[in-house]
Coordinates of C-alpha atoms and ligand atoms in Angstrom, one line a residue:
M1 CA 153.8 114.9 144.6
E2 CA 154.7 111.3 143.5
T3 CA 156.7 109.7 146.6
D4 CA 155.5 106.0 146.2
V5 CA 157.6 104.9 143.1
G6 CA 158.4 101.2 143.7
A7 CA 156.1 100.9 146.7
T8 CA 153.4 98.1 146.5
T9 CA 149.7 99.5 146.3
S10 CA 147.5 98.7 149.3
E11 CA 145.7 96.4 147.1
E12 CA 148.9 94.4 146.3
A13 CA 149.9 94.4 149.8
N14 CA 146.9 92.9 151.2
G15 CA 146.7 90.3 148.3
S16 CA 143.5 91.4 146.7
R17 CA 144.7 93.2 143.7
A18 CA 141.6 94.1 141.7
E19 CA 141.6 92.6 138.4
K20 CA 140.1 94.1 135.2
K21 CA 136.4 93.4 134.8
P22 CA 135.5 91.6 131.8
T23 CA 133.6 93.3 129.1
V24 CA 130.0 92.1 128.7
I25 CA 127.6 93.1 125.9
F26 CA 124.1 92.0 126.4
V27 CA 122.2 90.9 123.1
L28 CA 118.6 91.2 123.6
G29 CA 115.4 90.9 121.3
G30 CA 112.3 88.8 121.0
P31 CA 112.3 85.1 120.3
G32 CA 113.3 84.7 116.8
S33 CA 114.7 88.2 116.3
G34 CA 118.1 86.7 115.4
K35 CA 120.1 86.9 118.4
G36 CA 122.0 83.7 118.1
T37 CA 122.6 84.2 114.2
Q38 CA 124.0 87.6 114.7
C39 CA 126.2 86.5 117.6
A40 CA 127.8 83.8 115.6
Y41 CA 128.8 86.6 113.1
I42 CA 130.1 88.9 115.8
V43 CA 132.2 86.0 117.4
E44 CA 133.8 85.5 113.8
H45 CA 134.8 89.1 113.4
F46 CA 135.3 90.7 116.9
G47 CA 136.7 88.0 119.1
F48 CA 134.1 87.6 121.7
T49 CA 133.1 84.6 123.4
H50 CA 129.4 83.9 123.0
F51 CA 126.9 82.5 125.6
S52 CA 123.2 82.1 125.1
A53 CA 121.3 81.8 128.3
G54 CA 118.8 79.5 126.6
D55 CA 121.6 77.2 125.3
L56 CA 123.2 76.9 128.7
L57 CA 119.7 76.1 130.4
R58 CA 119.1 73.4 127.7
A59 CA 122.5 71.9 128.4
E60 CA 121.9 71.8 132.1
I61 CA 118.7 69.7 131.4
K62 CA 120.7 67.4 129.1
S63 CA 123.3 67.1 132.0
G64 CA 120.9 65.4 134.2
S65 CA 121.2 68.1 136.9
E66 CA 118.7 68.2 139.8
N67 CA 117.4 71.5 138.4
G68 CA 116.7 69.9 135.0
L69 CA 113.0 68.9 135.3
M70 CA 112.3 72.6 136.8
I71 CA 114.1 74.2 134.0
K72 CA 112.4 71.9 131.3
S73 CA 108.9 72.8 132.5
M74 CA 109.5 76.4 132.7
I75 CA 111.0 76.6 129.0
N76 CA 108.1 74.6 127.8
E77 CA 105.8 77.2 129.4
G78 CA 107.8 79.9 128.1
K79 CA 108.5 81.2 131.6
I80 CA 111.7 82.8 132.8
V81 CA 113.9 80.4 134.9
P82 CA 115.0 81.9 138.4
S83 CA 118.0 84.1 138.2
E84 CA 119.9 82.0 140.6
V85 CA 120.0 79.2 138.1
T86 CA 120.8 81.2 135.1
V87 CA 123.3 83.5 136.7
K88 CA 125.5 80.6 138.2
L89 CA 125.5 78.8 134.7
L90 CA 126.7 82.2 133.0
R91 CA 129.3 82.9 135.8
Q92 CA 130.6 79.3 135.6
A93 CA 130.7 79.7 131.7
M94 CA 132.6 83.0 131.8
E95 CA 135.2 81.6 134.4
E96 CA 135.9 78.6 132.3
S97 CA 136.2 80.4 128.9
G98 CA 139.5 82.1 129.6
N99 CA 138.3 85.1 127.6
D100 CA 137.5 88.4 128.9
K101 CA 135.0 89.6 126.3
F102 CA 131.5 88.2 126.3
L103 CA 128.3 88.4 124.4
I104 CA 125.6 87.1 126.6
D105 CA 122.4 86.4 124.4
G106 CA 118.9 86.1 125.7
F107 CA 119.9 87.6 129.1
P108 CA 118.6 89.8 131.1
R109 CA 115.1 88.6 130.4
N110 CA 113.5 90.4 133.3
D111 CA 114.6 92.9 136.0
E112 CA 115.3 89.9 138.4
N113 CA 117.9 88.7 136.0
R114 CA 119.4 92.0 135.6
A115 CA 119.8 92.8 139.3
A116 CA 121.1 89.3 140.0
F117 CA 123.8 89.3 137.3
E118 CA 125.0 92.7 138.5
A119 CA 124.9 91.7 142.2
V120 CA 126.8 88.4 141.8
T121 CA 129.4 89.4 139.1
G122 CA 129.7 93.2 139.9
I123 CA 129.6 93.8 136.0
E124 CA 127.6 96.2 134.0
P125 CA 127.3 95.7 130.4
A126 CA 129.3 98.1 128.2
F127 CA 126.3 98.4 125.9
V128 CA 123.1 96.4 124.9
L129 CA 122.3 95.3 121.4
F130 CA 118.5 95.3 120.8
F131 CA 117.1 93.5 117.9
D132 CA 113.8 94.9 117.0
C133 CA 111.6 92.9 114.9
P134 CA 107.8 92.7 114.4
E135 CA 106.0 89.5 116.0
E136 CA 104.7 88.3 112.7
E137 CA 108.4 87.9 111.3
M138 CA 109.7 86.4 114.6
E139 CA 106.8 83.8 114.4
R140 CA 107.6 83.0 110.9
R141 CA 111.2 82.4 111.7
I142 CA 110.7 80.4 114.6
L143 CA 108.3 78.0 113.0
N144 CA 110.9 77.5 110.1
R145 CA 113.8 77.2 112.8
N146 CA 114.0 73.3 112.8
Q147 CA 116.1 73.1 115.9
E148 CA 113.8 70.5 117.3
R149 CA 113.2 72.7 120.4
D150 CA 110.1 71.6 122.5
D151 CA 109.2 75.3 122.7
D152 CA 109.1 76.3 119.2
N153 CA 105.4 75.4 118.8
I154 CA 102.7 78.0 118.3
E155 CA 101.3 77.8 121.9
T156 CA 104.5 78.3 123.6
I157 CA 105.6 81.0 121.0
R158 CA 102.5 83.1 121.9
K159 CA 103.3 82.5 125.6
R160 CA 107.1 83.8 125.0
F161 CA 105.9 86.7 123.2
K162 CA 103.7 87.7 126.0
V163 CA 106.7 87.2 128.4
F164 CA 108.9 89.3 126.2
L165 CA 106.6 92.2 126.2
E166 CA 105.7 92.0 129.7
S167 CA 109.2 91.3 131.4
S168 CA 112.0 91.6 128.8
L169 CA 111.2 95.0 126.9
P170 CA 111.2 96.8 130.3
V171 CA 114.8 95.7 130.8
V172 CA 115.5 97.1 127.4
Q173 CA 113.9 100.4 128.4
Y174 CA 115.8 100.7 131.5
Y175 CA 119.1 100.3 129.7
E176 CA 117.6 102.9 127.0
S177 CA 117.1 105.3 129.8
I178 CA 120.8 105.0 130.7
G179 CA 121.8 105.5 127.3
K180 CA 123.3 102.0 126.7
V181 CA 121.0 100.7 123.9
H182 CA 122.0 100.2 120.3
K183 CA 118.7 99.5 118.6
I184 CA 118.9 97.6 115.4
D185 CA 116.2 96.9 112.8
A186 CA 116.3 93.2 112.6
A187 CA 113.4 92.7 110.0
R188 CA 116.0 92.8 107.2
P189 CA 118.1 89.9 105.4
I190 CA 120.7 88.6 107.8
E191 CA 123.7 90.2 106.0
E192 CA 122.0 93.8 106.2
V193 CA 121.4 93.4 109.8
F194 CA 125.0 92.4 110.4
E195 CA 126.2 95.6 108.5
S196 CA 124.4 97.6 111.2
V197 CA 125.8 95.2 113.9
K198 CA 129.3 95.8 112.5
A199 CA 129.0 99.4 112.5
V200 CA 128.0 99.6 116.2
F201 CA 131.2 97.5 117.0
T202 CA 133.6 99.4 114.7
S203 CA 132.5 102.8 116.2
I204 CA 133.1 101.4 119.8
N205 CA 136.6 100.2 118.7
E206 CA 137.4 103.6 117.3
K207 CA 136.3 105.4 120.4
D208 CA 138.7 102.9 122.4
D209 CA 141.7 103.8 120.3
Ligands
ADP301 N1 117.6 88.4 109.4 C1 117.0 87.3 109.2 N2 116.2 86.9 108.5 C2 115.6 85.8 108.0 N3 115.6 84.8 109.0 C3 116.8 84.9 109.9 C4 117.2 86.1 110.1 N4 118.0 86.0 111.2 C5 117.8 84.7 111.9 N5 117.1 84.0 110.9 C6 116.5 82.7 111.3 O1 115.5 82.9 112.0 C7 115.4 81.6 113.0 C8 115.8 82.5 114.5 O2 117.0 83.0 114.5 P1 117.9 82.9 115.8 O3 119.1 83.5 115.5 O4 117.7 81.5 116.3 O5 116.9 83.9 116.8 P2 117.0 84.1 118.4 O6 118.2 83.4 118.9 O7 116.7 85.5 118.4 O8 115.8 83.5 118.8 C9 116.7 80.8 112.5 O9 116.2 79.7 111.7 C10 117.6 81.7 111.7 O10 118.2 81.1 110.8
CDP302 N1 117.6 84.3 130.7 C1 117.0 83.4 130.2 C2 116.9 83.0 128.9 C3 116.2 81.9 128.6 N2 115.2 81.4 129.4 C4 114.3 80.2 129.0 O1 114.9 79.7 127.8 C5 114.0 79.8 126.7 C6 114.5 79.9 125.4 O2 115.4 81.0 125.5 P1 116.3 81.2 124.1 O3 117.1 82.6 124.4 O4 117.2 80.2 123.7 O5 115.3 81.5 123.0 P2 115.1 82.4 121.8 O6 115.0 83.8 122.2 O7 116.8 82.3 121.2 O8 114.3 82.0 121.0 C7 113.0 81.0 127.3 O9 111.7 81.1 126.7 C8 113.1 80.8 128.7 O10 112.0 79.8 129.1 C9 115.2 81.8 130.6 O11 114.4 81.3 131.6 N3 116.0 82.9 131.1
MG303 MG1 118.5 82.1 120.5

C-alpha cells in the first residue's frame, strides 16, 4: 500500500540523494585502429563528450605537472601509465564537462585501469566498442598519421602492439565475457566503419525508447 505520498525519501532526508550515474562508453582497439577518428563522428551525431586518455596524458605533460616527466617517459616506451594518474584526469574532465554522456577512448588499457575506474567512479560502461584491425593496417595508419607524436615511430609502435596484445586485449575479452562488446571491423574506409558504429548507437537508442 502506498502511504508515503509527499513524504521525503530517506535519501533526501539525509541530504545524500543519489544522482543518476553518467553514461559511459569505452572505445577500445589497437593503436591506429581509428578510435579518435570514429569518436569525432559519434560526437557529431549522438551528443557525447569525448575524452581520449592519451590526449589527457599528453596535455598533462604539456601543463608542466609534477607527473609530466614520468608520463612522458612511459608514453615514449609504449607503457601504460599508472591508473591513479589516468583515472584522476578522466574524473576531473568528466566533472568539468557538464555533460552526462561520455565516450572514453583508449581506456581501460589493462585490468588495473578497469578496476581503478570502477572503484573510484562507481561507473560501469553501458557497452564497449571494439575496433578490430590487423596490425599491418594499424602500423600503416600510424606511420602516416603526422601528429608529431614522439611515440609514433616504428620502434615504439612495436612496443605498443605488444602491450596491446598482452594487457589490453584481455580487458576486451573480459567485457566480451559479460556481453558488453560491440566488435566493429575497423579495416575498412572511415565512412563504412562509421555506418557500423551508427548502427550500434541507433539500436541502443531504439531499445531505450
Ligand atoms: N578507417 C580508416 N581508414 C584509413 N585511415 C584511417 C581510418 N581511420 C582512421 N584513419 C587514419 O589513421 C590514423 C589513426 O587514426 P586514429 O583515429 O588516430 O586512431 P587511434 O586513435 O585508434 O590511434 C589517422 O591518421 C587517421 O586519419
Ligand atoms: N589508458 C591509457 C591510455 C594511454 N596511455 C599512454 O598513452 C599512449 C598513447 O595512447 P593513445 O590512446 O593516445 O594512442 P592511440 O591508441 O590513439 O594511438 C599509450 O601508448 C600509453 O603509453 C596510457 O598509459 N593509459
Ligand atoms: Mg587515439
